[in-house]
Amino acid sequence: MAAMFTCCLGCCGDGGTGHIPLKEMPTVQLDTHQMGTDVVVVKSGRRICGTGGCLANAPLHQNKSYFEFKIQSTGVWGVGVATQKVNLNQVPMGRDINSLVLRNDGSVYHNNEEKNRLPANSQPQEGDIVGITYDHVELNLYLNGKNMHCPASGIRGTVYPVVYVDDSAILDCQFSDFYHTAPQGFEKILFEQQIF
């Protein structure tokens, strides 16, 4: 009987401990395989500098996503959502149907059309946190945790968080452990296998 019990435990393939190792979920970060040729991504995929854009490594599959960007150094920059067809070497983005972005001047562009604009007294400055919510229809913007009531829509298909920089801008991406609490109903980006 003891031999049978030992054999049964030994067949588990883990030395008989009975534990099955859990697979660690990947971290959402900037994707160095989907970035412009003159872009530099550092700080474990969280900081972008150089010239051009970069997509995150996870599409926005869930219904309500939230993510943030901190402006470490001003210059030309933009943040928002884009499809994988976006030209990551073209700055500024928002010139075609493949990106919907807030630009450093406070304008929100999609398909070369200004969709909205931040209030005049709400221009993002160095050190500010830009929060973005996206619900597959509408993108909304937050500045230092405050809703800017600046919705924009129009992009179609599977989208990813996108950020672009130029002219010495440096931005940090925050896809979890946010500086500000996510708006009610919105949450960090989940990989597809985390949703189901």
XYZ file of C-alpha atoms in Angstrom:
196
model
C 0.000 0.000 0.000
C 2.801 2.419 0.904
C 4.520 1.677 -2.436
C 1.334 2.506 -4.306
C 0.919 5.776 -2.363
C 4.521 6.829 -3.105
C 4.106 5.982 -6.784
C 0.934 8.013 -7.009
C 2.601 11.068 -5.473
C 5.705 10.558 -7.563
C 3.653 10.619 -10.746
C 2.633 14.237 -10.121
C 5.860 15.342 -11.764
C 6.745 17.865 -9.074
C 8.732 15.645 -6.755
C 5.651 14.682 -4.798
C 4.896 18.108 -3.259
C 1.424 18.246 -4.810
C 1.929 21.865 -5.967
C 1.445 22.896 -9.545
C 3.645 25.874 -10.468
C 1.626 28.932 -11.479
C 2.455 30.726 -14.677
C 3.356 34.356 -14.054
C 1.237 36.810 -16.026
C 3.169 39.180 -18.296
C 3.509 42.836 -17.317
C 1.884 45.524 -19.438
C 4.645 47.816 -20.681
C 5.872 49.561 -23.808
C 6.589 47.059 -26.566
C 10.104 47.394 -27.995
C 8.952 45.347 -31.008
C 6.322 47.973 -31.842
C 8.156 51.295 -31.717
C 9.618 53.906 -34.055
C 13.180 53.535 -35.275
C 14.483 56.515 -33.255
C 12.634 55.707 -30.033
C 14.408 54.712 -26.823
C 12.476 52.721 -24.213
C 14.049 52.314 -20.752
C 13.063 51.688 -17.116
C 11.666 48.197 -17.748
C 9.452 49.344 -20.600
C 7.982 52.300 -18.722
C 9.893 55.357 -20.038
C 10.055 56.675 -23.600
C 12.387 59.253 -25.105
C 13.928 59.950 -28.511
C 11.712 60.580 -31.535
C 8.657 58.569 -32.550
C 5.972 56.439 -30.989
C 5.521 53.140 -29.225
C 2.552 50.864 -28.541
C 1.998 48.985 -25.311
C 2.326 45.194 -25.450
C -1.354 44.559 -24.596
C -4.462 45.550 -26.559
C -7.472 47.021 -24.771
C -9.749 43.968 -24.714
C -11.746 44.646 -21.578
C -14.718 47.015 -21.587
C -13.223 49.820 -19.495
C -9.473 50.453 -19.361
C -7.440 53.060 -17.500
C -3.766 53.996 -17.804
C -1.560 57.001 -17.043
C 1.416 58.940 -18.379
C 3.690 61.207 -16.345
C 5.385 64.075 -18.168
C 8.994 63.899 -16.978
C 10.287 66.463 -19.490
C 8.253 68.650 -21.835
C 8.651 68.878 -25.590
C 6.509 67.423 -28.350
C 4.472 64.455 -27.093
C 1.157 62.676 -27.442
C -0.746 59.927 -25.631
C -3.846 57.914 -26.453
C -4.812 54.792 -28.353
C -3.816 53.397 -31.750
C -4.144 50.324 -33.931
C -1.128 48.245 -34.947
C -1.288 49.928 -38.370
C -0.213 53.308 -36.961
C 3.003 54.813 -38.333
C 5.230 54.895 -35.237
C 7.809 57.079 -37.006
C 5.306 59.877 -37.711
C 5.085 62.697 -35.172
C 2.584 64.030 -34.283
C 0.086 61.187 -34.367
C -3.620 61.657 -34.924
C -3.148 62.357 -38.636
C -4.947 59.220 -39.824
C -7.625 56.694 -38.829
C -5.100 54.594 -36.859
C -4.598 56.857 -33.825
C -6.615 58.982 -31.416
C -4.294 61.084 -29.250
C -3.995 64.001 -26.881
C -1.180 66.212 -28.138
C 1.093 68.353 -25.963
C -0.822 71.513 -27.017
C -4.022 70.170 -25.421
C -5.737 69.176 -28.668
C -7.170 65.702 -29.264
C -6.700 64.476 -32.837
C -8.007 61.580 -34.938
C -7.920 61.282 -38.743
C -6.279 64.743 -39.001
C -9.298 66.325 -37.320
C -9.372 68.058 -33.951
C -11.958 66.077 -31.971
C -11.738 68.074 -28.744
C -9.417 70.282 -26.699
C -8.493 70.509 -23.032
C -9.756 73.628 -21.247
C -7.404 76.609 -21.755
C -6.213 76.603 -18.132
C -5.473 72.854 -18.184
C -2.384 72.504 -20.361
C -0.304 69.544 -19.108
C 3.053 70.641 -17.687
C 6.226 68.887 -16.584
C 5.439 66.649 -13.608
C 1.729 66.330 -14.464
C -0.079 62.997 -14.734
C -2.354 62.447 -17.741
C -4.890 59.677 -17.144
C -6.800 58.020 -19.975
C -9.997 55.993 -19.882
C -11.193 54.044 -22.898
C -14.409 52.037 -23.200
C -14.253 50.939 -26.879
C -16.286 53.988 -27.895
C -14.931 56.998 -26.100
C -11.556 58.157 -24.837
C -11.625 60.509 -21.836
C -8.808 62.489 -20.288
C -7.827 63.226 -16.696
C -5.199 65.702 -15.541
C -3.700 65.005 -12.115
C -6.755 62.916 -11.237
C -9.334 65.503 -12.367
C -11.767 64.669 -15.188
C -11.200 67.149 -18.020
C -14.635 66.430 -19.592
C -12.902 66.194 -22.941
C -14.291 63.068 -24.668
C -13.193 61.950 -28.124
C -14.143 59.017 -30.321
C -13.906 57.676 -33.856
C -11.147 55.068 -33.822
C -12.196 51.526 -34.787
C -10.741 48.059 -34.338
C -8.349 46.617 -31.781
C -6.418 49.430 -30.106
C -3.385 49.656 -27.841
C -2.154 52.435 -25.582
C 0.227 54.625 -27.586
C 2.714 57.345 -26.682
C 4.987 59.437 -28.891
C 7.770 61.899 -28.115
C 10.018 64.398 -29.887
C 11.991 67.558 -29.113
C 13.457 66.243 -25.799
C 10.144 65.073 -24.302
C 10.346 62.189 -21.818
C 7.217 60.392 -20.617
C 6.713 57.573 -18.119
C 3.873 55.094 -18.610
C 1.886 53.732 -15.700
C -0.208 50.673 -16.573
C -0.767 49.600 -12.930
C -0.044 51.010 -9.448
C -1.511 54.327 -10.566
C -0.673 57.761 -9.211
C -4.413 58.511 -9.029
C -7.342 56.205 -8.371
C -8.895 54.900 -11.590
C -12.382 56.324 -12.251
C -15.245 54.122 -11.057
C -15.761 51.094 -13.311
C -12.362 51.422 -15.011
C -9.348 49.260 -14.248
C -5.803 48.512 -15.303
C -5.224 46.848 -18.661
C -5.659 43.098 -18.535
C -4.098 40.598 -20.876
C -6.744 38.580 -22.705
C -6.158 35.439 -20.629
C -6.740 37.487 -17.421
C -10.216 38.540 -18.565
C -11.740 35.081 -18.869
